[in-house]
JSON list of C-alpha atoms in Angstrom, two decimals:
[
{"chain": "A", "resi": 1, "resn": "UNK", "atom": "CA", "xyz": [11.98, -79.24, 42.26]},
{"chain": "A", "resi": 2, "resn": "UNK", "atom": "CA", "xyz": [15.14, -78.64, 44.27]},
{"chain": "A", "resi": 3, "resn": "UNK", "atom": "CA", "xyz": [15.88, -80.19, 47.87]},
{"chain": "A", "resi": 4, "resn": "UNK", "atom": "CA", "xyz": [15.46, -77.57, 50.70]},
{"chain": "A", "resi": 5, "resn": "UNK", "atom": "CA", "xyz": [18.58, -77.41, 52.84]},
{"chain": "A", "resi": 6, "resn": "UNK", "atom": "CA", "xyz": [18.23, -75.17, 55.79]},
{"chain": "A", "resi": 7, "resn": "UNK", "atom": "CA", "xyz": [21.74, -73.99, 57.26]},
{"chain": "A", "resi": 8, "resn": "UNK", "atom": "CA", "xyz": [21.87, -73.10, 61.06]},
{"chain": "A", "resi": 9, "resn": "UNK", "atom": "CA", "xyz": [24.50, -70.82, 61.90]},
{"chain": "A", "resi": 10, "resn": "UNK", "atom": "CA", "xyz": [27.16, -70.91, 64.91]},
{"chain": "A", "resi": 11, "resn": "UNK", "atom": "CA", "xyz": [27.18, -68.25, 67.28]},
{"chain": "A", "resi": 12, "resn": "UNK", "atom": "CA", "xyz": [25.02, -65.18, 66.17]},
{"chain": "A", "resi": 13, "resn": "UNK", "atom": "CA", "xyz": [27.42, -61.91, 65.38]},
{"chain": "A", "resi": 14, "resn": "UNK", "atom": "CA", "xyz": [28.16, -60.62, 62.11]},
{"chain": "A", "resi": 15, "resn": "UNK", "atom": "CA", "xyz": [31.30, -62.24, 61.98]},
{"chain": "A", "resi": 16, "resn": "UNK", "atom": "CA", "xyz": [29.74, -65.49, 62.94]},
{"chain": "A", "resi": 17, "resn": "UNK", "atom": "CA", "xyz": [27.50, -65.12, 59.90]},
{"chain": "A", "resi": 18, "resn": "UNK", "atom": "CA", "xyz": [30.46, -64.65, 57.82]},
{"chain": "A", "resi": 19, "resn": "UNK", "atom": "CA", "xyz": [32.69, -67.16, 59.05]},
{"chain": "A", "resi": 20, "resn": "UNK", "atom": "CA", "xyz": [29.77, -69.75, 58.69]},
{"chain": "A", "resi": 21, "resn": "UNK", "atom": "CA", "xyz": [28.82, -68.40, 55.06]},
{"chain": "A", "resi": 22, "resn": "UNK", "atom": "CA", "xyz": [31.96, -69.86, 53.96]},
{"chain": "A", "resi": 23, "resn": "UNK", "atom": "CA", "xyz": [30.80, -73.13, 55.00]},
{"chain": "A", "resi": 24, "resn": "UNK", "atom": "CA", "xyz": [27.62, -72.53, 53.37]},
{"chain": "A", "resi": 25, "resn": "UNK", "atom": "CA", "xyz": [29.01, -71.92, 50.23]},
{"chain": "A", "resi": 26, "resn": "UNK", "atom": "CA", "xyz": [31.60, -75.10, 50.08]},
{"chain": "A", "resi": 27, "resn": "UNK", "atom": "CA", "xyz": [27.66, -76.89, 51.28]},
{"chain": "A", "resi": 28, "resn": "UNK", "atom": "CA", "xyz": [26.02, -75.21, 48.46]},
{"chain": "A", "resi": 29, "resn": "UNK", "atom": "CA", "xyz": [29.11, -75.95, 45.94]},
{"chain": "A", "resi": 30, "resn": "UNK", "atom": "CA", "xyz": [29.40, -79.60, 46.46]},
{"chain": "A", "resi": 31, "resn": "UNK", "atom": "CA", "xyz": [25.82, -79.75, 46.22]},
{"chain": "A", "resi": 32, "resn": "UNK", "atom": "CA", "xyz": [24.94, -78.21, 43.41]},
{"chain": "A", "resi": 33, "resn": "UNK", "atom": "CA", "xyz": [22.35, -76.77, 41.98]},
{"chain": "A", "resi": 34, "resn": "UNK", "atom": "CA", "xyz": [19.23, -80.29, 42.42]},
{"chain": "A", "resi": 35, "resn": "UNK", "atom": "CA", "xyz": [19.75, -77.96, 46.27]},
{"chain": "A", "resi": 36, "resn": "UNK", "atom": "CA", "xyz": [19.03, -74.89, 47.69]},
{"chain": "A", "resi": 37, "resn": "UNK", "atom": "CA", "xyz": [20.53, -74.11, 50.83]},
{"chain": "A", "resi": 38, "resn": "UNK", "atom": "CA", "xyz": [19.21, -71.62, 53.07]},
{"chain": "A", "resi": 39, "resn": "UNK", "atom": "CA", "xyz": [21.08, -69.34, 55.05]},
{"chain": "A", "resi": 40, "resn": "UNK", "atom": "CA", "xyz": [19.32, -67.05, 57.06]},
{"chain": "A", "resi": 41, "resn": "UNK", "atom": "CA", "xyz": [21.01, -64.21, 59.67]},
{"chain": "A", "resi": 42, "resn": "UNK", "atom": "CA", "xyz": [19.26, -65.23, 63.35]},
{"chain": "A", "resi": 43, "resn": "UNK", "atom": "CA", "xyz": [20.84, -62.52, 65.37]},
{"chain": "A", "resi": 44, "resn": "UNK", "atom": "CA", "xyz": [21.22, -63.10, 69.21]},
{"chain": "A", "resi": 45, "resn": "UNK", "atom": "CA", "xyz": [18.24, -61.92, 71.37]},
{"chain": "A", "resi": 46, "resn": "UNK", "atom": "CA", "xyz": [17.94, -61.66, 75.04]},
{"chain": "A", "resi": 47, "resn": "UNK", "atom": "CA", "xyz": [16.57, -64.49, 75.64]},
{"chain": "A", "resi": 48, "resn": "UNK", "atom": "CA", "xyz": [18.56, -67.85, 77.82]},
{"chain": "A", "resi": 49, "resn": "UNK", "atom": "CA", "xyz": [18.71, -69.51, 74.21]},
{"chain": "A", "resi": 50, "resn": "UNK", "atom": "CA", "xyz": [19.20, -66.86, 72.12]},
{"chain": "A", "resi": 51, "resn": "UNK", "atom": "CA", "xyz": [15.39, -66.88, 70.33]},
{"chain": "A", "resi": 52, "resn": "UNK", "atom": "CA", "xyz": [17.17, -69.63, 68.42]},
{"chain": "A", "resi": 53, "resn": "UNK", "atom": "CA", "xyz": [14.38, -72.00, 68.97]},
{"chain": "A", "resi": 54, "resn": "UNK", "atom": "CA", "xyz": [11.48, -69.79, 67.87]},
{"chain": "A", "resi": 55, "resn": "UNK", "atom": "CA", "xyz": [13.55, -68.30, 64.88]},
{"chain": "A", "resi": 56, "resn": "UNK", "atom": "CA", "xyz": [14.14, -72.13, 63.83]},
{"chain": "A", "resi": 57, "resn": "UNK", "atom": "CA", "xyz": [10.93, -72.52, 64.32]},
{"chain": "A", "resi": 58, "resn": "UNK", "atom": "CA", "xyz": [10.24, -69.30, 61.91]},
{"chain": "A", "resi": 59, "resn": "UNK", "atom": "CA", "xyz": [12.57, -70.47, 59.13]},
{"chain": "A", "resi": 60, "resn": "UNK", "atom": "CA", "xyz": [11.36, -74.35, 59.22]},
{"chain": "A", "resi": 61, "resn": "UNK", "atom": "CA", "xyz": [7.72, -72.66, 58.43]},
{"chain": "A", "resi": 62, "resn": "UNK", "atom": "CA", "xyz": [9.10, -70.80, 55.40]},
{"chain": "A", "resi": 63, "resn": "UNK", "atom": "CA", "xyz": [10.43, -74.08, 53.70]},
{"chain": "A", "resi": 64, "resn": "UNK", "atom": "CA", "xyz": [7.84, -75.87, 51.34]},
{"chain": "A", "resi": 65, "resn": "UNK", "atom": "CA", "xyz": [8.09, -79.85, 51.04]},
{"chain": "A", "resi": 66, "resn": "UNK", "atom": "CA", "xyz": [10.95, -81.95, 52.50]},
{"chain": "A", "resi": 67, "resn": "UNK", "atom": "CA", "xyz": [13.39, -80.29, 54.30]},
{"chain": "A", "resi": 68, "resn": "UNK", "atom": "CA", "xyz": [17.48, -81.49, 54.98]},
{"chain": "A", "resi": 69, "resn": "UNK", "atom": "CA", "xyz": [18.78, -79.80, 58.45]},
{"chain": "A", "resi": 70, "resn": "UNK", "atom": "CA", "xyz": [22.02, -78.36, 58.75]},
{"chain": "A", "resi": 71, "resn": "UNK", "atom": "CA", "xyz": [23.77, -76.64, 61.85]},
{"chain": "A", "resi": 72, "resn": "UNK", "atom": "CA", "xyz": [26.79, -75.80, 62.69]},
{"chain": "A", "resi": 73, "resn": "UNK", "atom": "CA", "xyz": [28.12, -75.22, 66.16]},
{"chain": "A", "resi": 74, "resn": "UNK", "atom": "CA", "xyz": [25.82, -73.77, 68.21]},
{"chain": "A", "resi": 75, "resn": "UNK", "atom": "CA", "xyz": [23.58, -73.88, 65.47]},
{"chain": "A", "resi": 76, "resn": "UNK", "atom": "CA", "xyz": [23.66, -77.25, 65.81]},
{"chain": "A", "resi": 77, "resn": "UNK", "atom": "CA", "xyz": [22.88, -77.71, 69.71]},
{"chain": "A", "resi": 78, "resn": "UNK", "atom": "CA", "xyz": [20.20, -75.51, 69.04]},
{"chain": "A", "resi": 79, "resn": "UNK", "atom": "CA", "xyz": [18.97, -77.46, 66.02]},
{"chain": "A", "resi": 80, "resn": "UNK", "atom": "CA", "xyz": [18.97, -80.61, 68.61]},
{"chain": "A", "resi": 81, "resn": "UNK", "atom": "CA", "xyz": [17.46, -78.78, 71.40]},
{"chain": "A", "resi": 82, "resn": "UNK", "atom": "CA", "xyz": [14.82, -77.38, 69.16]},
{"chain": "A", "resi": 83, "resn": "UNK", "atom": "CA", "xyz": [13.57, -81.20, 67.62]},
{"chain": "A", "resi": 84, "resn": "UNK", "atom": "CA", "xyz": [13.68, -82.60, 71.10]},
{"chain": "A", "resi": 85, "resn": "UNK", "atom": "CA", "xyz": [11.10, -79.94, 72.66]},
{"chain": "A", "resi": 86, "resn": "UNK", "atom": "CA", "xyz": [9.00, -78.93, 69.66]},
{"chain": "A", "resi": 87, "resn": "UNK", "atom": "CA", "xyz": [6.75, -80.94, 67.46]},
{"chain": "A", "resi": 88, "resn": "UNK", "atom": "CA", "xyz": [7.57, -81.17, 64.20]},
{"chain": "A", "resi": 89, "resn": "UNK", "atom": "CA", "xyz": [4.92, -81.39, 61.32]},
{"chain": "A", "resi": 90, "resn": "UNK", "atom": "CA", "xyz": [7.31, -81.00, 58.09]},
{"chain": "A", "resi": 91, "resn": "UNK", "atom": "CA", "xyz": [9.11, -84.18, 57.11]},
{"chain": "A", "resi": 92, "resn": "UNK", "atom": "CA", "xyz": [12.48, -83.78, 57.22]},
{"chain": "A", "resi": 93, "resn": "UNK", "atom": "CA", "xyz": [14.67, -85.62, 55.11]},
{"chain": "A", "resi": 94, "resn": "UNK", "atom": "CA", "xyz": [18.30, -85.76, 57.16]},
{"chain": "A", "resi": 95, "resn": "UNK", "atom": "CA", "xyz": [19.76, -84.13, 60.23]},
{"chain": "A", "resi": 96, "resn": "UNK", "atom": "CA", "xyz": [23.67, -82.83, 59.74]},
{"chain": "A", "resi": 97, "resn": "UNK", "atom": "CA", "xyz": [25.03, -81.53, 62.75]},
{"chain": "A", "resi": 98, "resn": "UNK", "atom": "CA", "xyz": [28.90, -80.32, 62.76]},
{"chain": "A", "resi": 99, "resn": "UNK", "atom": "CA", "xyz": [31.53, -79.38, 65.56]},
{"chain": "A", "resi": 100, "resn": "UNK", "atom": "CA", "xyz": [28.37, -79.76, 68.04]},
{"chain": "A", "resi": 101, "resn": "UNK", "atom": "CA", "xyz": [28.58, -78.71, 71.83]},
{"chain": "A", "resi": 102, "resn": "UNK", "atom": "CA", "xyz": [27.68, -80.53, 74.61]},
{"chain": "A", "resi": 103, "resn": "UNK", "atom": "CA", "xyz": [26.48, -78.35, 76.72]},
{"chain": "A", "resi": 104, "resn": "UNK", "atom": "CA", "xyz": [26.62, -79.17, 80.38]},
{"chain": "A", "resi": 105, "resn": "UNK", "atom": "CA", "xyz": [27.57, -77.37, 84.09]},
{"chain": "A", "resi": 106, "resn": "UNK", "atom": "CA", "xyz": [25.63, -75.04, 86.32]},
{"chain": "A", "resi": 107, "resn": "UNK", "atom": "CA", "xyz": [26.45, -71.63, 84.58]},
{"chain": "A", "resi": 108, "resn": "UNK", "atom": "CA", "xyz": [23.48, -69.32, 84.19]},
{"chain": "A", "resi": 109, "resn": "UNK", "atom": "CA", "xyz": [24.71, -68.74, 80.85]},
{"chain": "A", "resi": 110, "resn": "UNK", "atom": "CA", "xyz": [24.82, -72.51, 79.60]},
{"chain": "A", "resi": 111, "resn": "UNK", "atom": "CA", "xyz": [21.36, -72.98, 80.82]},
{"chain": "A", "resi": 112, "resn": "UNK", "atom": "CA", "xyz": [18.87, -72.20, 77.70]},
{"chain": "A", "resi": 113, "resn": "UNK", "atom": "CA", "xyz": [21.08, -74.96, 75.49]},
{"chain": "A", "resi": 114, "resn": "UNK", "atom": "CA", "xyz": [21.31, -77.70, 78.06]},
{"chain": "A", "resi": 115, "resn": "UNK", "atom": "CA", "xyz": [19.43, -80.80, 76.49]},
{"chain": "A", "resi": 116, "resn": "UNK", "atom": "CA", "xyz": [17.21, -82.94, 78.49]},
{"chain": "A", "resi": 117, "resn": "UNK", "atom": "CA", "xyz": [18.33, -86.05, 79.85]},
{"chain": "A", "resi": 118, "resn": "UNK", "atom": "CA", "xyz": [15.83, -88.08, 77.57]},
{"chain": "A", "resi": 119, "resn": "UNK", "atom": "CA", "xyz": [16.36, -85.23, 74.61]},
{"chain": "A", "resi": 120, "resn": "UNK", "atom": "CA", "xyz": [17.38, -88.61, 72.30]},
{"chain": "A", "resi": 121, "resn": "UNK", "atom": "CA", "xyz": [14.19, -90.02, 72.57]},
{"chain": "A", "resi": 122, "resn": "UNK", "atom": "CA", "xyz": [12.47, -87.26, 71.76]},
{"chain": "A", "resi": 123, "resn": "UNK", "atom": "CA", "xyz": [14.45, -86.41, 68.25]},
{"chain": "A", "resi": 124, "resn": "UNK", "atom": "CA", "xyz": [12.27, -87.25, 65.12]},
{"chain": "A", "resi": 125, "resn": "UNK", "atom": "CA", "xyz": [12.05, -90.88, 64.37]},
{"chain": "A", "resi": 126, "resn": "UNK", "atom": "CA", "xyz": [13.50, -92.42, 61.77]},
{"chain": "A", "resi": 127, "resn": "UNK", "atom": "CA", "xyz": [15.38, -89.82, 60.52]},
{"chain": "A", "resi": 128, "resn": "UNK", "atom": "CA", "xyz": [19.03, -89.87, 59.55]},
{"chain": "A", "resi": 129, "resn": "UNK", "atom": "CA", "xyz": [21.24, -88.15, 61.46]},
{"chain": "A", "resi": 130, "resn": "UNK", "atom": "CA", "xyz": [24.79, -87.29, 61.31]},
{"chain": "A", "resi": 131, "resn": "UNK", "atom": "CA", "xyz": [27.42, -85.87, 63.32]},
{"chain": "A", "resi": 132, "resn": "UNK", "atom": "CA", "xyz": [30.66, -84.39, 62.51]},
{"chain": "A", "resi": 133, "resn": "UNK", "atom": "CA", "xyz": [33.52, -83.47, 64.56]},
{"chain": "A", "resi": 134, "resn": "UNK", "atom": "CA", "xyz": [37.38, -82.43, 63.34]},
{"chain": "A", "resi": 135, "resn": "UNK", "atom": "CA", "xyz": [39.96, -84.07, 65.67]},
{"chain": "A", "resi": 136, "resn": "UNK", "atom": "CA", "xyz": [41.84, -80.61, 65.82]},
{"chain": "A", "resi": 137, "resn": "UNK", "atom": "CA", "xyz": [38.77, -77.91, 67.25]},
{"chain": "A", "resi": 138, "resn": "UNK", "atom": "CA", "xyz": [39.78, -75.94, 69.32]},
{"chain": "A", "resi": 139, "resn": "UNK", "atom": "CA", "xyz": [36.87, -74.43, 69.92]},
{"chain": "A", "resi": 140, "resn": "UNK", "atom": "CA", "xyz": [34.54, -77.53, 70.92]},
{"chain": "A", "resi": 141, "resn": "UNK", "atom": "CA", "xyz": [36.72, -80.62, 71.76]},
{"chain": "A", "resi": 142, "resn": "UNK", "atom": "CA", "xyz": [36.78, -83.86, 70.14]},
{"chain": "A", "resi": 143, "resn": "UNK", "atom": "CA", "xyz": [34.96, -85.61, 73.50]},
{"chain": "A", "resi": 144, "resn": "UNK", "atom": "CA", "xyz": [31.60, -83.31, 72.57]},
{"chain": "A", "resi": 145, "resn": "UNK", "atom": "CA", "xyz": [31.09, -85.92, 69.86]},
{"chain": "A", "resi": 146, "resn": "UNK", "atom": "CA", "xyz": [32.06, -88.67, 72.49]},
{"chain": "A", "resi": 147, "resn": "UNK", "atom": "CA", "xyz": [29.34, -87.51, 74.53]},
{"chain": "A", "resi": 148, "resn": "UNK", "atom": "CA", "xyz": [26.60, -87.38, 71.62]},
{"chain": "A", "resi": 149, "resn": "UNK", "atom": "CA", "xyz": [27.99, -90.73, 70.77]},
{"chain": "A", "resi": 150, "resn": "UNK", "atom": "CA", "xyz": [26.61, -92.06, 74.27]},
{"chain": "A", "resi": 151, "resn": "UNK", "atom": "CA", "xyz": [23.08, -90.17, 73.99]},
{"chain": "A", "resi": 152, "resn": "UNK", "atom": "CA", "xyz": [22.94, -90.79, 69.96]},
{"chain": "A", "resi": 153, "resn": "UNK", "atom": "CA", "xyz": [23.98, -94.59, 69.38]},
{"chain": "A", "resi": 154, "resn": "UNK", "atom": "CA", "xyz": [21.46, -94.20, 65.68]},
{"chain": "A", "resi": 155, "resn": "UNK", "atom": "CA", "xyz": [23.51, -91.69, 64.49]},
{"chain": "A", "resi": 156, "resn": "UNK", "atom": "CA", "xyz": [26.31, -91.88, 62.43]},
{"chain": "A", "resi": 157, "resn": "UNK", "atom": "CA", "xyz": [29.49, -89.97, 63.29]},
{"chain": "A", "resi": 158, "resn": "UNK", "atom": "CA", "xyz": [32.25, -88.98, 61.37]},
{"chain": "A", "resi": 159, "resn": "UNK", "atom": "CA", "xyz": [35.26, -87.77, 62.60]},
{"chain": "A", "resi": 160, "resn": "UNK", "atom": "CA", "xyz": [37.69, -85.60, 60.85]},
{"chain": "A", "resi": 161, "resn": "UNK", "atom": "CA", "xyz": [41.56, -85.55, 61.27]},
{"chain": "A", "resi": 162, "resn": "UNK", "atom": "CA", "xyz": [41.91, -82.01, 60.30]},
{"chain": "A", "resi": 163, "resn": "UNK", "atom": "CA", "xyz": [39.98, -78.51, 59.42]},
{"chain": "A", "resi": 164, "resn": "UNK", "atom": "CA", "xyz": [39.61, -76.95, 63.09]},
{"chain": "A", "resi": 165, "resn": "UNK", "atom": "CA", "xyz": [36.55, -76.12, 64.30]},
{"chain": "A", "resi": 166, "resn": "UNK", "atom": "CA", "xyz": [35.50, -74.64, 60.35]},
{"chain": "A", "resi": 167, "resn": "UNK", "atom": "CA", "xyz": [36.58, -77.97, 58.44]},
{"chain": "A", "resi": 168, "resn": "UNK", "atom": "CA", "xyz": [38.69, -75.66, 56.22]},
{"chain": "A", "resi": 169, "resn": "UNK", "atom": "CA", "xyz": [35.62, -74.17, 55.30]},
{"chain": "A", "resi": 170, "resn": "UNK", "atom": "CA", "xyz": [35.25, -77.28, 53.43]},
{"chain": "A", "resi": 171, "resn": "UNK", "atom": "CA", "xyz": [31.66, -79.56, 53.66]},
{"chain": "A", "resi": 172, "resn": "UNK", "atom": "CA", "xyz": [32.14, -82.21, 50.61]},
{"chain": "A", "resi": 173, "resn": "UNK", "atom": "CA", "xyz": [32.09, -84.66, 53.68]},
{"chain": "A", "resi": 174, "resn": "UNK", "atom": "CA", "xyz": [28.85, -83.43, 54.69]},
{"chain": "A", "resi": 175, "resn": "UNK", "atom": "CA", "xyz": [27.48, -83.39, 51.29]},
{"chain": "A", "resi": 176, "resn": "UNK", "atom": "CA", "xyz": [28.41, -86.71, 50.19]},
{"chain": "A", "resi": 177, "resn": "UNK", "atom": "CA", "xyz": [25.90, -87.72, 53.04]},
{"chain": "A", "resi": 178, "resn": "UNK", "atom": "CA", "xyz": [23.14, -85.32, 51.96]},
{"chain": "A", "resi": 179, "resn": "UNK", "atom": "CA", "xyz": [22.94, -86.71, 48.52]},
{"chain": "A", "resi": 180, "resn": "UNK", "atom": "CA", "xyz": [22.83, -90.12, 49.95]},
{"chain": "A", "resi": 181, "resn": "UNK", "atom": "CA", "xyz": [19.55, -89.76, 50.64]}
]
């Protein structure tokens, strides 16, 4: 039976899901085909987080067996917000998180993906979990990881020198790790 690899987007436009689909397909390329990687469209609702954390919720219930978590952007925040605050009953074989914010400041806006002070402790136990971070993002600055790196001191981080904020729309990196399992 193949591994179950489900692949949180960034943002939540149609451009989003395209720019992100390129990642998905470098995932699912290096992979191969002992994985399926799913890719669903979670399109933004009205809500402070976006309904990200019920649609996550949605797609981790369509998954049979062992699942391997993969966000990118805020995909990924959201994929860390939504295992700190919900209870998880699937066993889940990794966590991959790439070019994550850290979100933080007063901002209306910012408020549905601010983590909880003690959101680390509250992550699935004993569960791998990675985080990746190019050195040249523009988009979310190297120091994000910094900051995870103080909350996350189980995780493992890897740090990129190059490939922006899409790692050149290339995830071998991230896949070496997966299959390490």
């Amino acid at each position: 039976m193949n591994k179950q690899v489900l692949f949180i987007l960034g943002g939540g436009g149609k451009e989003d899901y395209a720019a992100d689909a390129q990642l998905v397909a470098s995932l699912q390329e290096a992979l191969g085909e002992a994985y399926v990687v799913h890719y669903p469209f979670l399109p933004s609702e009205k809500t402070p987080d976006f309904g990200r954390k019920k649609q996550i919720s949605k797609q981790i219930s369509l998954i049979r067996g062992e699942l391997i978590l993969v966000g990118h952007s805020l995909g990924a925040s959201m994929l860390l917000k939504y295992l700190s605050e919900t209870r998880i009953r699937k066993k889940i074989a990794g966590i991959f998180l790439i070019s994550t914010p850290f979100w933080s400041g007063e901002q209306d806006w910012k408020q549905g993906f601010i983590l909880h002070k003690d959101f680390a402790d509250k992550l699935p136990k004993k569960v791998p979990l990675f985080l990746y971070h190019s050195k040249d993002d523009k988009e979310v600055p190297i120091d994000h990881l910094e900051q995870y790196a103080k909350c996350l001191p189980m995780a493992t981080l890897r740090t990129i020198s190059k490939g922006g904020h899409q790692f050149n729309n290339d995830l071998s990196v991230v896949a070496k790790d997966i299959e390490s399992l």
